[in-house]
């Protein structure tokens, strides 16, 4: 009976080639996270606008993107449009949209967690909705949302591996290439899993640093 083995020498030799795709993995993740936050904040603010049509749009947007697999949206953007987008652009748009839906819900819950007296005090001082949201409520909501946002960042980082399905040369695509050449997918996939794990550890460290910073700033 054939027993699969791990080729440590191949794993070590393959590290430079895999890391050559790290720029795509980190770049797509970072850009999508930034745009996802911008869209998420916009959706959150729109959710507070007292217009039924706007609230309905926000609910449908969040429901659709939270309920649609990222791979389906990625294929739709890359293969389904009348003209073909660049693979990296399609990946950035896909992960920006999907992450914005989850981030929007995170901010909505975080805003709900801010003491209602903050709103009353701001309005009593003559502040209107948008200045109150921007300068008083959102900074506190961001502090509350850091743990949940770090989870989104980790999921986004791991989720970018789907971009390999549309030929983006990220670390997962590089692992597939070496696996195809050597027929040793086991070693390659273990190696790429370790790389993603180390990257997520880095995000976790950043989360703790941000939590400590906000605790010292707002205590």
Short mmCIF file of C-alpha atoms in Angstrom, two decimals:
data_model
loop_
_atom_site.label_atom_id
_atom_site.label_comp_id
_atom_site.label_asym_id
_atom_site.label_seq_id
_atom_site.Cartn_x
_atom_site.Cartn_y
_atom_site.Cartn_z
CA UNK A 1 0.00 0.00 0.00
CA UNK A 2 1.31 3.44 -0.94
CA UNK A 3 1.90 5.75 1.99
CA UNK A 4 2.32 9.45 1.19
CA UNK A 5 5.47 11.03 2.55
CA UNK A 6 6.53 14.60 3.15
CA UNK A 7 9.58 15.74 1.18
CA UNK A 8 11.26 18.24 3.50
CA UNK A 9 14.05 18.98 1.03
CA UNK A 10 11.51 19.87 -1.66
CA UNK A 11 9.62 22.06 0.79
CA UNK A 12 12.76 24.00 1.73
CA UNK A 13 13.86 24.38 -1.89
CA UNK A 14 10.38 25.58 -2.88
CA UNK A 15 10.12 28.37 -0.31
CA UNK A 16 11.68 31.10 -2.52
CA UNK A 17 9.36 30.24 -5.43
CA UNK A 18 6.28 30.23 -3.20
CA UNK A 19 7.27 33.50 -1.57
CA UNK A 20 7.55 35.11 -5.00
CA UNK A 21 3.75 35.05 -4.99
CA UNK A 22 3.48 36.58 -1.53
CA UNK A 23 3.15 40.08 -2.96
CA UNK A 24 -0.08 39.10 -4.72
CA UNK A 25 -1.47 37.41 -1.61
CA UNK A 26 -0.70 40.34 0.69
CA UNK A 27 -1.46 43.02 -1.89
CA UNK A 28 -4.91 41.70 -2.78
CA UNK A 29 -5.71 41.11 0.89
CA UNK A 30 -4.63 44.58 2.00
CA UNK A 31 -6.31 46.50 -0.83
CA UNK A 32 -9.53 44.49 -0.46
CA UNK A 33 -9.51 45.04 3.31
CA UNK A 34 -9.10 48.80 2.89
CA UNK A 35 -11.87 49.07 0.29
CA UNK A 36 -14.00 46.66 2.30
CA UNK A 37 -13.71 48.96 5.31
CA UNK A 38 -14.56 52.04 3.26
CA UNK A 39 -17.64 50.33 1.81
CA UNK A 40 -18.50 48.84 5.19
CA UNK A 41 -18.48 52.24 6.89
CA UNK A 42 -20.56 53.71 4.05
CA UNK A 43 -23.10 50.90 4.34
CA UNK A 44 -23.27 51.34 8.10
CA UNK A 45 -23.91 55.06 7.82
CA UNK A 46 -26.52 54.52 5.09
CA UNK A 47 -28.24 52.01 7.35
CA UNK A 48 -28.97 54.86 9.76
CA UNK A 49 -30.44 57.12 7.07
CA UNK A 50 -34.21 57.44 7.72
CA UNK A 51 -35.21 56.52 4.17
CA UNK A 52 -36.93 53.19 3.55
CA UNK A 53 -35.47 52.71 0.08
CA UNK A 54 -31.92 53.24 1.36
CA UNK A 55 -32.42 50.85 4.28
CA UNK A 56 -33.86 48.24 1.90
CA UNK A 57 -30.87 48.58 -0.44
CA UNK A 58 -28.42 48.13 2.44
CA UNK A 59 -30.26 45.06 3.73
CA UNK A 60 -30.36 43.46 0.27
CA UNK A 61 -26.69 44.25 -0.36
CA UNK A 62 -25.60 42.72 2.94
CA UNK A 63 -27.86 39.70 2.58
CA UNK A 64 -26.79 38.94 -1.00
CA UNK A 65 -23.04 39.26 -0.49
CA UNK A 66 -23.03 37.44 2.84
CA UNK A 67 -25.01 34.62 1.26
CA UNK A 68 -23.03 34.31 -1.98
CA UNK A 69 -19.86 32.17 -2.04
CA UNK A 70 -16.79 34.25 -2.85
CA UNK A 71 -15.78 31.75 -5.54
CA UNK A 72 -19.11 32.25 -7.36
CA UNK A 73 -18.70 36.04 -7.30
CA UNK A 74 -15.08 35.71 -8.41
CA UNK A 75 -16.05 33.57 -11.42
CA UNK A 76 -18.92 35.92 -12.20
CA UNK A 77 -16.56 38.91 -12.33
CA UNK A 78 -13.82 37.12 -14.28
CA UNK A 79 -15.79 34.87 -16.65
CA UNK A 80 -19.32 36.26 -16.65
CA UNK A 81 -18.91 39.89 -17.73
CA UNK A 82 -19.16 40.98 -21.38
CA UNK A 83 -15.45 41.83 -21.29
CA UNK A 84 -12.79 40.13 -19.22
CA UNK A 85 -11.31 41.97 -16.27
CA UNK A 86 -7.69 41.57 -15.30
CA UNK A 87 -7.46 38.63 -12.88
CA UNK A 88 -5.97 40.73 -10.07
CA UNK A 89 -8.58 43.46 -10.53
CA UNK A 90 -11.38 40.88 -10.49
CA UNK A 91 -9.97 39.38 -7.28
CA UNK A 92 -9.71 42.78 -5.58
CA UNK A 93 -13.28 43.71 -6.54
CA UNK A 94 -14.60 40.33 -5.40
CA UNK A 95 -12.95 40.33 -2.00
CA UNK A 96 -13.66 44.02 -1.42
CA UNK A 97 -17.37 43.44 -1.98
CA UNK A 98 -17.61 40.26 0.09
CA UNK A 99 -15.60 41.67 2.99
CA UNK A 100 -17.59 44.94 2.96
CA UNK A 101 -20.80 43.03 3.76
CA UNK A 102 -19.30 41.40 6.84
CA UNK A 103 -17.47 44.55 7.91
CA UNK A 104 -20.66 46.56 7.55
CA UNK A 105 -22.43 44.20 9.96
CA UNK A 106 -19.49 44.39 12.36
CA UNK A 107 -19.61 48.19 12.44
CA UNK A 108 -23.39 48.15 12.82
CA UNK A 109 -23.11 45.89 15.85
CA UNK A 110 -20.23 47.94 17.26
CA UNK A 111 -22.19 51.18 16.90
CA UNK A 112 -25.11 49.53 18.66
CA UNK A 113 -22.66 48.70 21.47
CA UNK A 114 -21.78 52.37 22.02
CA UNK A 115 -23.70 53.82 24.96
CA UNK A 116 -26.86 55.54 23.75
CA UNK A 117 -26.04 58.45 26.04
CA UNK A 118 -23.23 59.40 23.63
CA UNK A 119 -25.83 60.21 20.97
CA UNK A 120 -27.98 62.17 23.42
CA UNK A 121 -25.00 64.18 24.70
CA UNK A 122 -23.85 64.98 21.16
CA UNK A 123 -27.30 66.14 20.08
CA UNK A 124 -27.69 68.15 23.27
CA UNK A 125 -24.50 70.02 22.35
CA UNK A 126 -25.97 70.88 18.95
CA UNK A 127 -24.14 68.30 16.83
CA UNK A 128 -25.88 66.84 13.81
CA UNK A 129 -25.97 63.20 12.73
CA UNK A 130 -22.93 62.98 10.47
CA UNK A 131 -20.47 64.93 12.71
CA UNK A 132 -21.67 62.88 15.66
CA UNK A 133 -21.14 59.66 13.75
CA UNK A 134 -17.73 60.65 12.42
CA UNK A 135 -16.11 62.21 15.48
CA UNK A 136 -17.84 60.55 18.42
CA UNK A 137 -19.50 57.25 17.57
CA UNK A 138 -17.25 55.71 14.89
CA UNK A 139 -13.97 56.05 16.84
CA UNK A 140 -15.53 54.14 19.72
CA UNK A 141 -17.11 51.60 17.35
CA UNK A 142 -13.74 50.92 15.70
CA UNK A 143 -12.21 50.11 19.08
CA UNK A 144 -15.03 47.69 19.85
CA UNK A 145 -14.79 46.05 16.41
CA UNK A 146 -11.04 45.31 16.36
CA UNK A 147 -11.30 41.60 17.32
CA UNK A 148 -14.03 40.96 14.74
CA UNK A 149 -12.18 42.95 12.07
CA UNK A 150 -9.04 40.90 12.67
CA UNK A 151 -11.07 37.75 12.02
CA UNK A 152 -12.28 39.26 8.74
CA UNK A 153 -8.68 40.10 7.83
CA UNK A 154 -7.60 36.51 8.48
CA UNK A 155 -10.50 35.09 6.49
CA UNK A 156 -9.73 37.54 3.69
CA UNK A 157 -6.07 36.57 3.64
CA UNK A 158 -6.92 32.87 3.45
CA UNK A 159 -9.75 33.50 1.01
CA UNK A 160 -7.43 35.13 -1.51
CA UNK A 161 -6.16 31.62 -2.26
CA UNK A 162 -9.31 31.34 -4.41
CA UNK A 163 -7.69 33.85 -6.77
CA UNK A 164 -5.48 31.00 -7.96
CA UNK A 165 -8.60 29.64 -9.68
CA UNK A 166 -8.43 32.57 -12.12
CA UNK A 167 -4.63 32.34 -12.62
CA UNK A 168 -3.49 34.98 -10.11
CA UNK A 169 0.11 33.90 -9.31
CA UNK A 170 -0.23 34.01 -5.51
CA UNK A 171 1.44 31.59 -3.11
CA UNK A 172 -1.28 28.98 -3.56
CA UNK A 173 -0.96 29.09 -7.34
CA UNK A 174 2.82 28.72 -6.97
CA UNK A 175 2.26 25.67 -4.76
CA UNK A 176 -0.03 24.18 -7.41
CA UNK A 177 2.63 24.70 -10.06
CA UNK A 178 5.33 22.90 -8.08
CA UNK A 179 2.89 20.17 -7.11
CA UNK A 180 2.07 19.63 -10.78
CA UNK A 181 5.74 19.39 -11.69
CA UNK A 182 6.77 17.03 -8.90
CA UNK A 183 3.46 15.22 -8.30
CA UNK A 184 4.00 15.95 -4.61
CA UNK A 185 0.95 18.02 -3.72
CA UNK A 186 1.05 16.85 -0.11
CA UNK A 187 4.35 18.56 0.66
CA UNK A 188 3.39 21.71 -1.23
CA UNK A 189 0.00 22.09 0.41
CA UNK A 190 1.46 21.53 3.86
CA UNK A 191 4.08 24.19 3.12
CA UNK A 192 1.52 26.71 1.87
CA UNK A 193 -0.67 25.98 4.89
CA UNK A 194 2.26 26.81 7.18
CA UNK A 195 2.86 30.08 5.33
CA UNK A 196 -0.79 31.12 5.70
CA UNK A 197 -0.66 30.12 9.37
CA UNK A 198 2.38 32.34 10.00
CA UNK A 199 0.72 35.24 8.21
CA UNK A 200 -2.40 34.84 10.37
CA UNK A 201 -0.23 34.80 13.49
CA UNK A 202 1.11 38.18 12.34
CA UNK A 203 -2.43 39.53 12.01
CA UNK A 204 -3.19 38.24 15.51
CA UNK A 205 -0.16 40.06 16.89
CA UNK A 206 -1.26 43.26 15.18
CA UNK A 207 -4.73 42.84 16.69
CA UNK A 208 -3.30 42.67 20.21
CA UNK A 209 -1.15 45.75 19.57
CA UNK A 210 -4.17 47.73 18.36
CA UNK A 211 -6.28 46.62 21.31
CA UNK A 212 -3.55 47.72 23.70
CA UNK A 213 -3.21 51.07 21.90
CA UNK A 214 -6.94 51.84 22.09
CA UNK A 215 -7.13 50.71 25.72
CA UNK A 216 -4.39 53.18 26.64
CA UNK A 217 -5.91 55.96 24.52
CA UNK A 218 -9.50 55.71 25.75
CA UNK A 219 -9.14 54.48 29.30
#
